[in-house]
Coordinates of N, CA and C in Angstrom, one line a residue:
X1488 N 5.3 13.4 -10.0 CA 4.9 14.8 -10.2 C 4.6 15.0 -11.7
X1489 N 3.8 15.9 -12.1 CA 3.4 16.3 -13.6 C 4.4 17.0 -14.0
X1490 N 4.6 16.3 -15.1 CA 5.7 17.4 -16.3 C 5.1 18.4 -16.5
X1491 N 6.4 19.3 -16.6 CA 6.0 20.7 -16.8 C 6.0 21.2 -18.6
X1492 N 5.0 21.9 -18.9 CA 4.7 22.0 -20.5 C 3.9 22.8 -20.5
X1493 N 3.1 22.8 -21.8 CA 1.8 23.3 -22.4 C 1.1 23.0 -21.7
X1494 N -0.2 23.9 -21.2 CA -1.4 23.9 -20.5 C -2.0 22.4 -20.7
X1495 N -2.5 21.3 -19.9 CA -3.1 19.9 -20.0 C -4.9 20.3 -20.3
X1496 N -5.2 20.1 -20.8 CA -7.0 19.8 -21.2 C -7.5 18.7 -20.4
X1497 N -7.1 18.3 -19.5 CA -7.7 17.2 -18.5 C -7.3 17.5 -17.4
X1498 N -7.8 16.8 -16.4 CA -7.4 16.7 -14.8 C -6.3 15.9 -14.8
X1499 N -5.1 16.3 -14.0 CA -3.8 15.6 -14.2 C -4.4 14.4 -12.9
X1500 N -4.7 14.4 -12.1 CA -4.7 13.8 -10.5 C -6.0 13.0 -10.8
X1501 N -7.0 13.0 -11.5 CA -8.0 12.2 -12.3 C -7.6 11.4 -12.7
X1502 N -7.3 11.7 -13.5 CA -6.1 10.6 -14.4 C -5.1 9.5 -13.8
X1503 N -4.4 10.6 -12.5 CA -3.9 9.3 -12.3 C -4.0 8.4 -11.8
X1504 N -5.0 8.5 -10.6 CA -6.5 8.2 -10.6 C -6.5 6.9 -11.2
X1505 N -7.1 7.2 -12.1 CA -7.6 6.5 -13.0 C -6.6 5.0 -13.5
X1506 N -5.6 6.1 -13.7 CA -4.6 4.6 -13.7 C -4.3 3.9 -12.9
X1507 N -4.2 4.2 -11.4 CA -4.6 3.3 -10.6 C -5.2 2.4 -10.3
X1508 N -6.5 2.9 -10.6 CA -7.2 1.6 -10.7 C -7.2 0.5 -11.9
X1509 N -6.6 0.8 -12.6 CA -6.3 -0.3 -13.7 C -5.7 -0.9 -13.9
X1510 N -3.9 0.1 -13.2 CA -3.2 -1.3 -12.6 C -3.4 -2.2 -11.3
X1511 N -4.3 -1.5 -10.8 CA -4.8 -2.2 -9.5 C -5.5 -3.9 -10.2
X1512 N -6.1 -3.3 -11.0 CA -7.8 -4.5 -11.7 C -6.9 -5.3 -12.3
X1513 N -5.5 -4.9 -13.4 CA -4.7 -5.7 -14.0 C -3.3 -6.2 -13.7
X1514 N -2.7 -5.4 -13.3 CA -1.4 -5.6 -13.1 C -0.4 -5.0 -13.9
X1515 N 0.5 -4.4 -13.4 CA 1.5 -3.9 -14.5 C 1.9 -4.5 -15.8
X1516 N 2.1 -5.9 -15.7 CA 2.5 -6.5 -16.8 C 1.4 -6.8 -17.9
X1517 N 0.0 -7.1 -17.3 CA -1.1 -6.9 -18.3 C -1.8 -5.6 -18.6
X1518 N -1.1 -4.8 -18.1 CA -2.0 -3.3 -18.5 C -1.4 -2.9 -19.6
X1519 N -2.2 -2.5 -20.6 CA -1.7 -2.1 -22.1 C -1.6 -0.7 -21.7
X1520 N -1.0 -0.3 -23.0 CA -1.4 1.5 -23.0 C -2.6 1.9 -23.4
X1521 N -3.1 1.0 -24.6 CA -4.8 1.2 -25.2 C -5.6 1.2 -23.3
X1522 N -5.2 0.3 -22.9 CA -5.9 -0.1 -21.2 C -6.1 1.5 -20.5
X1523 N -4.5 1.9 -20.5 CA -4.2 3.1 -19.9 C -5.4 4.5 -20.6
X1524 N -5.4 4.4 -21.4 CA -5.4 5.7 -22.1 C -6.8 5.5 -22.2
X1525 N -7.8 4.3 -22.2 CA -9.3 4.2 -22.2 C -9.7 5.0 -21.0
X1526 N -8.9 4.1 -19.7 CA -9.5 4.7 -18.5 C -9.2 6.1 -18.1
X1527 N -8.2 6.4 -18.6 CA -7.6 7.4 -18.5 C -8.2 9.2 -19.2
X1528 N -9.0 8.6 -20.3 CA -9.7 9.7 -21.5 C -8.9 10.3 -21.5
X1529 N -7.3 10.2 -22.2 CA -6.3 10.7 -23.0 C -6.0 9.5 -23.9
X1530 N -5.0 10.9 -25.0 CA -4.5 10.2 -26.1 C -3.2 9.4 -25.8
X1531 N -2.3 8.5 -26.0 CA -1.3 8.4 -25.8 C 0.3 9.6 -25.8
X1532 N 0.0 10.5 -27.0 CA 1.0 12.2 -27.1 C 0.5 12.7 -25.5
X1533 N -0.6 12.9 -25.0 CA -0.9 13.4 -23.6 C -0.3 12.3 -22.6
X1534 N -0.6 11.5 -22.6 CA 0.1 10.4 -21.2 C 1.5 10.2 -21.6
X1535 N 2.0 10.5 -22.9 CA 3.6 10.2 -23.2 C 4.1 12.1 -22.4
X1536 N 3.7 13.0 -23.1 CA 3.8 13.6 -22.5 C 3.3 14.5 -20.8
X1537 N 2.5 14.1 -20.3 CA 2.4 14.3 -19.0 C 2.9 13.3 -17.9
X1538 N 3.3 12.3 -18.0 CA 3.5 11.3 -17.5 C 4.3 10.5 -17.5
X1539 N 5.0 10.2 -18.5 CA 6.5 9.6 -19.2 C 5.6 8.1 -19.7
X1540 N 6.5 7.1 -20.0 CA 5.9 5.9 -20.6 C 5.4 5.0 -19.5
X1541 N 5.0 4.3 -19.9 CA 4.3 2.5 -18.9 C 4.8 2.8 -17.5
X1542 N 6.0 3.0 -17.4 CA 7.0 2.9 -16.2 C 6.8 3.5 -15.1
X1543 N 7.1 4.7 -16.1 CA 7.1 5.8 -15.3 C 5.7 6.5 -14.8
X1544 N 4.8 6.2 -15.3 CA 3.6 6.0 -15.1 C 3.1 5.3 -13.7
X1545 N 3.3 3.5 -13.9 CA 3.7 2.9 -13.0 C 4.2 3.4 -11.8
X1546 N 5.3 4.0 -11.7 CA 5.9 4.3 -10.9 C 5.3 6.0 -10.0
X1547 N 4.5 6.6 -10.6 CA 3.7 7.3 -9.9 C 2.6 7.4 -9.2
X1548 N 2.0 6.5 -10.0 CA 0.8 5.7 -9.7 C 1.3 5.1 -8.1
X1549 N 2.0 4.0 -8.1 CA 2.9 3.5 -7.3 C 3.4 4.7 -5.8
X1550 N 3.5 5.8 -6.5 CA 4.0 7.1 -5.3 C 2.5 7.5 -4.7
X1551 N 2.0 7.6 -5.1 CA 0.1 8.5 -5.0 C -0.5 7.4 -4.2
X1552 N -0.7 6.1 -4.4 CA -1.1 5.0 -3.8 C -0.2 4.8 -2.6
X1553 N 1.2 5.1 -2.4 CA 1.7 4.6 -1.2 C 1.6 5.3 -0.2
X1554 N 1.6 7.1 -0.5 CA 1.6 8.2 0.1 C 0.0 8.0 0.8
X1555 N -1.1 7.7 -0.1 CA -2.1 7.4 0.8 C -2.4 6.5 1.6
X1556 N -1.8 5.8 1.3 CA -1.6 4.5 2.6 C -0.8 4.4 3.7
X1557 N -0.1 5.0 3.5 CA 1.0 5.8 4.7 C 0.1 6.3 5.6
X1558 N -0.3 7.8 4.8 CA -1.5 8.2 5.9 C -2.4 7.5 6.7
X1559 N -3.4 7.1 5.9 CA -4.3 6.0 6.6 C -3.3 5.3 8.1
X1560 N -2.3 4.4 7.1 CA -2.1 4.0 8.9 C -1.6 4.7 10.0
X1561 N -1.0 5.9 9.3 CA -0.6 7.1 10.4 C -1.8 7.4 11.4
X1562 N -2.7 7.7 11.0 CA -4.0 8.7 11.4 C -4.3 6.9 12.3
X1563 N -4.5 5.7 11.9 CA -5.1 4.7 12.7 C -4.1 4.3 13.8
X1564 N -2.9 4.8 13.8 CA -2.0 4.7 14.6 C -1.9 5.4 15.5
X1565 N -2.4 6.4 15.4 CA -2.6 7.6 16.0 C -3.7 7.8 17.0
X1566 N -4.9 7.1 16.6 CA -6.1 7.2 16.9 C -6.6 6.7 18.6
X1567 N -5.1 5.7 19.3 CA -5.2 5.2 20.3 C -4.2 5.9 21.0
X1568 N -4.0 6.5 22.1 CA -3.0 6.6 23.1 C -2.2 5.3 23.6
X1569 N -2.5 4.1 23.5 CA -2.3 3.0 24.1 C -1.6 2.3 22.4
X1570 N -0.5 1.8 23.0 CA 0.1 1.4 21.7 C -0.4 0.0 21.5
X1571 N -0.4 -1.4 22.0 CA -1.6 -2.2 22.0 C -2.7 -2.1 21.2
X1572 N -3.3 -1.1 21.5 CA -5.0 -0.6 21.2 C -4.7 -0.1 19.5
X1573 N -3.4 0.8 19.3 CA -3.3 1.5 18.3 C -2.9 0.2 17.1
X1574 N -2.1 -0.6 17.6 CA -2.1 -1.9 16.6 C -2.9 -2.6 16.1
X1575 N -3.9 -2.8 17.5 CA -5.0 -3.8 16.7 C -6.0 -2.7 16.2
X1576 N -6.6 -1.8 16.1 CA -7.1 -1.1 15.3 C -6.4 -0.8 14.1
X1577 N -5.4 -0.8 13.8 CA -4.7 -1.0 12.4 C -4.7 -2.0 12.2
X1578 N -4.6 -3.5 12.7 CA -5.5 -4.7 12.2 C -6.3 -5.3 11.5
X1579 N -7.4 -4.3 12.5 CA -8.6 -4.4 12.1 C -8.9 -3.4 11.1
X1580 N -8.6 -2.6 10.9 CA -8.9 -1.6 10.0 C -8.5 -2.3 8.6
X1581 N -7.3 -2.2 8.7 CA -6.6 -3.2 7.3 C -7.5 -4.5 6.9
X1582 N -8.2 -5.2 8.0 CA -9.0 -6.7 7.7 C -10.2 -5.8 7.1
X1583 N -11.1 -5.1 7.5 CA -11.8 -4.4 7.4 C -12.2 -4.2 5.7
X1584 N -11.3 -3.1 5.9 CA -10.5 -2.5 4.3 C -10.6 -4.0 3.3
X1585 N -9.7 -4.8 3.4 CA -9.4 -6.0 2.3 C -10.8 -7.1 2.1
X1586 N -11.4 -7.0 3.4 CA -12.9 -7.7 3.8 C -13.8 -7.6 2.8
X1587 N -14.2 -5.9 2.9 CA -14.9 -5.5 2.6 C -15.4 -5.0 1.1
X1588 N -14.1 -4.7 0.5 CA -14.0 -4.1 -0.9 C -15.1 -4.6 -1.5
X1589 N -16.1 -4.2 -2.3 CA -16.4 -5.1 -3.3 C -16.0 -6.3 -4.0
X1590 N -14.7 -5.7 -4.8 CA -14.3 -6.8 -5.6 C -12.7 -7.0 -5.2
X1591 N -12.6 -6.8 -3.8 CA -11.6 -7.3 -3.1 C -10.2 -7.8 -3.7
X1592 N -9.5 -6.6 -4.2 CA -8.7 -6.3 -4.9 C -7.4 -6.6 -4.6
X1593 N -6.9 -6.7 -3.4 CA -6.2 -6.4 -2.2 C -5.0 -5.5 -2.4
X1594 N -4.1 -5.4 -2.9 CA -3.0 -4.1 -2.5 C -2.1 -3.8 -3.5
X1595 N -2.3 -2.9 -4.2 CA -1.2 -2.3 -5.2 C -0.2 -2.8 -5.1
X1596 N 0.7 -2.5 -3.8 CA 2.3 -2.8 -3.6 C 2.2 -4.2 -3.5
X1597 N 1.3 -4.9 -2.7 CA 1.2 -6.3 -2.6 C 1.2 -7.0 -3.9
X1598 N 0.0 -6.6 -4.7 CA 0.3 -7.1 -5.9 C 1.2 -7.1 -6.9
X1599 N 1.9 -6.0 -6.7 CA 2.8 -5.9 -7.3 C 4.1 -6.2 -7.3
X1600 N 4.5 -6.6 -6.2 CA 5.6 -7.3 -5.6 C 5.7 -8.6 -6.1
X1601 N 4.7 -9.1 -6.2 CA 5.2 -11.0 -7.2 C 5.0 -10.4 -8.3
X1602 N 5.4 -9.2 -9.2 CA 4.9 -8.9 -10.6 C 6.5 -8.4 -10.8
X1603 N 7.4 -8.4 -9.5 CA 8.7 -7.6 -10.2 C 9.5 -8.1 -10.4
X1604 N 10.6 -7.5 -11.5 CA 11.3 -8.9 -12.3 C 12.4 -8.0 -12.4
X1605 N 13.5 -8.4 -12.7 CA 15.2 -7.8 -12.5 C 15.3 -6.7 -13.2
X1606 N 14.7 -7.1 -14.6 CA 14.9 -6.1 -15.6 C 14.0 -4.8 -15.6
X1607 N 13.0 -4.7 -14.6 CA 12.7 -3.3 -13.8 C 13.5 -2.7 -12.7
X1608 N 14.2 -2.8 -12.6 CA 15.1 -2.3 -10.9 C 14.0 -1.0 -10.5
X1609 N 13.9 -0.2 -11.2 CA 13.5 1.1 -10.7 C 12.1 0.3 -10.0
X1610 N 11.2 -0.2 -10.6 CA 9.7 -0.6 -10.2 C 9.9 -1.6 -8.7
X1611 N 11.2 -2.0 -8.7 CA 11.4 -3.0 -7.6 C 11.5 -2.4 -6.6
X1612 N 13.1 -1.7 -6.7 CA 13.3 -0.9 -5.9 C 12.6 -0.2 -5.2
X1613 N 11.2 0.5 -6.0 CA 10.3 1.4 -5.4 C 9.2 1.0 -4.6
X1614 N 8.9 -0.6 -4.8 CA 8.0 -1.2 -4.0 C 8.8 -2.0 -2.7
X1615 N 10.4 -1.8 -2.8 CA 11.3 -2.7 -1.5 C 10.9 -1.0 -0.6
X1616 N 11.4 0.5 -1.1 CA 11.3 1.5 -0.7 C 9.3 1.8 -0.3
X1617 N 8.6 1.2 -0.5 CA 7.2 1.6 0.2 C 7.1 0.5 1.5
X1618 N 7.4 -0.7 0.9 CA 7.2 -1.9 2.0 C 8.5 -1.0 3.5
X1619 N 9.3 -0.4 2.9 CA 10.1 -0.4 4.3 C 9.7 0.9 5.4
X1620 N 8.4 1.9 4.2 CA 8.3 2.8 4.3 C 7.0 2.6 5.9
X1621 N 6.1 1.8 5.3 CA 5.0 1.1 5.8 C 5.6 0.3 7.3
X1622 N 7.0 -0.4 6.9 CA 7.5 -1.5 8.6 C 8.0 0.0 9.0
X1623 N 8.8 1.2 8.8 CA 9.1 2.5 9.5 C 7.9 2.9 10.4
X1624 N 6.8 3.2 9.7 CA 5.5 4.0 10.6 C 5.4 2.8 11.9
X1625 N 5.2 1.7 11.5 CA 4.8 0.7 12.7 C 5.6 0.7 13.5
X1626 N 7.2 0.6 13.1 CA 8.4 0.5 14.1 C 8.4 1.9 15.3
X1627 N 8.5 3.1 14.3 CA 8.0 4.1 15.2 C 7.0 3.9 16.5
X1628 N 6.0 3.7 15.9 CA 4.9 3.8 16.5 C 4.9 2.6 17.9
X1629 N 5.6 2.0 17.5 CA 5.9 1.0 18.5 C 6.9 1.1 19.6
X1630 N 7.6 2.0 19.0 CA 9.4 2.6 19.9 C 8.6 3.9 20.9
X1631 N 7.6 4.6 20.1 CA 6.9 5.4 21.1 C 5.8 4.5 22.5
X1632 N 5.7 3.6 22.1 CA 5.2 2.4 23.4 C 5.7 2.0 24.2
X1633 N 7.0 1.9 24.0 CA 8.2 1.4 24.6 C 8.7 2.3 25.6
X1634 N 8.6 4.0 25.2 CA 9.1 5.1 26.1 C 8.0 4.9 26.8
X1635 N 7.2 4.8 26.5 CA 5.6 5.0 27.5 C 6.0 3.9 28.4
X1636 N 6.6 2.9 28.6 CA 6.7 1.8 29.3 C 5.5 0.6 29.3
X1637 N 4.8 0.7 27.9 CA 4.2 0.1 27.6 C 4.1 -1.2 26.8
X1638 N 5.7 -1.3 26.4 CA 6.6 -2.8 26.2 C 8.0 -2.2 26.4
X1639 N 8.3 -3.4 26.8 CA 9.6 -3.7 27.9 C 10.7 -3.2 26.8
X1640 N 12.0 -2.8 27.4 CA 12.9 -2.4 26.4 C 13.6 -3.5 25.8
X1641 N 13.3 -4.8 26.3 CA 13.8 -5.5 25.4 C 13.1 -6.0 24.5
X1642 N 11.8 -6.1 24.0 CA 10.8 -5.9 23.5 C 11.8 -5.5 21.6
X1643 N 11.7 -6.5 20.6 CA 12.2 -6.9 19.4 C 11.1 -6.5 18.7
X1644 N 11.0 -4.4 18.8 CA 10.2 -3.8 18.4 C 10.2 -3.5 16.7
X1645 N 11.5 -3.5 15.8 CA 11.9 -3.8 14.7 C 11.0 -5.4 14.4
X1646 N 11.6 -6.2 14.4 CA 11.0 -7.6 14.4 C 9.4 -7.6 14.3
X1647 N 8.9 -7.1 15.3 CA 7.5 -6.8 15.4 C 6.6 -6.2 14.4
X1648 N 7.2 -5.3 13.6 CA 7.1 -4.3 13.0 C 6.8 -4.8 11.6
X1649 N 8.0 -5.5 11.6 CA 8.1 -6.2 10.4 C 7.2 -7.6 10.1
X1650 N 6.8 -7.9 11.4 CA 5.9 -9.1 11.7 C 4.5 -8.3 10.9
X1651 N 3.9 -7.3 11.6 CA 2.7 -6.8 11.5 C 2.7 -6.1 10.0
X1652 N 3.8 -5.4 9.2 CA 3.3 -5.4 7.8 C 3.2 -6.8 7.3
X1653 N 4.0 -7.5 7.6 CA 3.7 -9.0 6.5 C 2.1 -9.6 6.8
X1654 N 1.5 -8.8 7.9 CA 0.5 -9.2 8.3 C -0.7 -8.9 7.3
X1655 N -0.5 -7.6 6.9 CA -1.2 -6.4 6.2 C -1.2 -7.1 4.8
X1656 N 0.3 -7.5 4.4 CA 0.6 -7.8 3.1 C 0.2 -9.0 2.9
X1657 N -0.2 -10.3 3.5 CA -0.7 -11.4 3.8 C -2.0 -11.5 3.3
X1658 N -2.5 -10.5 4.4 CA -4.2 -10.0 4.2 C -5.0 -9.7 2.6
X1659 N -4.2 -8.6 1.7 CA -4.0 -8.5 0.6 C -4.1 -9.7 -0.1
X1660 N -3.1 -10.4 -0.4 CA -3.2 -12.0 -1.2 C -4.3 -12.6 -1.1
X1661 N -4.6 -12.4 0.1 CA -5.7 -13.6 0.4 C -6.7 -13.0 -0.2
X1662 N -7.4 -11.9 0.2 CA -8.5 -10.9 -0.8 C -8.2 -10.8 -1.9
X1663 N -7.2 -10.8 -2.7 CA -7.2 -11.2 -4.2 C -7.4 -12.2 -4.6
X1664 N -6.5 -13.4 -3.8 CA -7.0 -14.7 -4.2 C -7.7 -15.9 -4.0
X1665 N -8.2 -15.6 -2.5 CA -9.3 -16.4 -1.9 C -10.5 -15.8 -1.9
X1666 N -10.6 -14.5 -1.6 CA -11.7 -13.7 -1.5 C -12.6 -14.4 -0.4
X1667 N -11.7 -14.3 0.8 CA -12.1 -15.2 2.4 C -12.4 -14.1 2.9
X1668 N -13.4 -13.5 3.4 CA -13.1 -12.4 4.8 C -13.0 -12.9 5.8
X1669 N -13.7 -14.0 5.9 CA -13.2 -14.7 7.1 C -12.0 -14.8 7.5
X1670 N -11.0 -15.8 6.8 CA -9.6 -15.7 7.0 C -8.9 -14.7 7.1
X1671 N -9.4 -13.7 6.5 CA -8.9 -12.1 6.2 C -9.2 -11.9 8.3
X1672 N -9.9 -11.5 8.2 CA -10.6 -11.4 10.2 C -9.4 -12.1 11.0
X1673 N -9.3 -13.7 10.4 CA -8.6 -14.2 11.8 C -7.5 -14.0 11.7
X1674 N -7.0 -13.2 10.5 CA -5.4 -12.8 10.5 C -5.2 -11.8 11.8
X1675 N -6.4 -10.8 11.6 CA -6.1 -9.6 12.7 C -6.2 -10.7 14.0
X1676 N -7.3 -11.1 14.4 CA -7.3 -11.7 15.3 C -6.9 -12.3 16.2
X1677 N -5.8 -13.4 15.2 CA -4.4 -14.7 15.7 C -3.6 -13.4 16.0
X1678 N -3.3 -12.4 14.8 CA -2.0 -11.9 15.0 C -2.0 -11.4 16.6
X1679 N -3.1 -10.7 17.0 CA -3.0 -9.8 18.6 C -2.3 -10.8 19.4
X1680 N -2.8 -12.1 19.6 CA -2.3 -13.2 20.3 C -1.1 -13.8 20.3
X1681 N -0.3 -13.0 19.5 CA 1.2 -13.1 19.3 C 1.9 -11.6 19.9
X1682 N 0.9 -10.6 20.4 CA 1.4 -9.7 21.4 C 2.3 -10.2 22.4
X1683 N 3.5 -8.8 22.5 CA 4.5 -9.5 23.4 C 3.9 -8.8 25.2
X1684 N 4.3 -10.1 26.2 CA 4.0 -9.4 27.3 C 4.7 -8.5 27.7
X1685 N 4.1 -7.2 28.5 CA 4.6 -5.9 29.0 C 5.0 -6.5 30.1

């Protein structure tokens, strides 16, 4: 959230914005503050004060990016009555998404998870707290399938859950570092085929 102070001369949510994408393009550990504060069109006194330092920065950036990604798969989870249907369209959407980027970036949290190191706790902590945030919506979403009688109650709906983010977060790497869409595709694809029978 924005500190509260003297009137800001910029767009607070622009901005952070903005930082986003820079730790997206760089990474936390190579993003300078000169980095920050270019993309940003503030001074360093404005981002020390609206913002707190690197971190804390980080760490909002980090809240704004996960909150919207939450959504997204809420609403594509949502989008099927059939829980089946509602997974591989969040598959495919996620393949989609990582496919397609231009410069195929793949995933804030993703990327930033091989970037976290002891001597951050708080930065850690907050990307172990989005990853379990992300296997919650799926697990849900899947425990509602299960009342529908649409997988069996013995059906290792947790497990599953946790299967299909690592799926998402898989997808990610690969678009950063192979820049495959193909492979990116047969992730969604193989995964369905590990569907459990009803």
């Amino acid at each position: 959230m924005p500190k509260t102070g003297r009137p800001r001369n910029f767009d607070w949510e622009a901005a952070l914005d903005r930082a986003i994408d820079t730790f997206y393009a760089k990474g936390y550990e190579a993003t300078t503050l000169d980095d920050l504060t270019a993309a940003m069109g503030i001074k360093r006194p404005s981002l020390y004060a609206s913002f707190g330092n690197k971190e804390a920065l980080f760490l909002q950036a980090l809240e704004r990016y996960g909150e919207r990604s939450a959504l997204e798969t809420q609403k594509v989870l949502a989008s099927q009555s059939k829980v089946r249907e509602a997974v591989e369209a969040f598959l495919y959407l996620a393949a989609d998404w990582h496919a397609q980027r231009s410069q195929m970036m793949g995933c804030l949290i993703a990327n930033s998870s091989s970037d976290c190191r002891e001597e951050q706790p708080s930065i850690c902590d907050r990307i172990q707290q989005l990853h379990q945030k992300n296997e919650e919506i799926l697990f849900q979403r899947l425990q509602r399938g299960v009342k529908a009688g649409e997988l069996t109650q013995e059906t290792d709906i947790r497990g599953l859950a946790q299967f299909l983010n690592g799926v998402t977060q898989g997808m990610a790497i690969l678009a950063r570092g192979q820049h495959n869409p193909e492979a990116i595709w047969n992730m969604a694809k193989f995964s369905m085929q590990a569907w459990p029978d009803s």
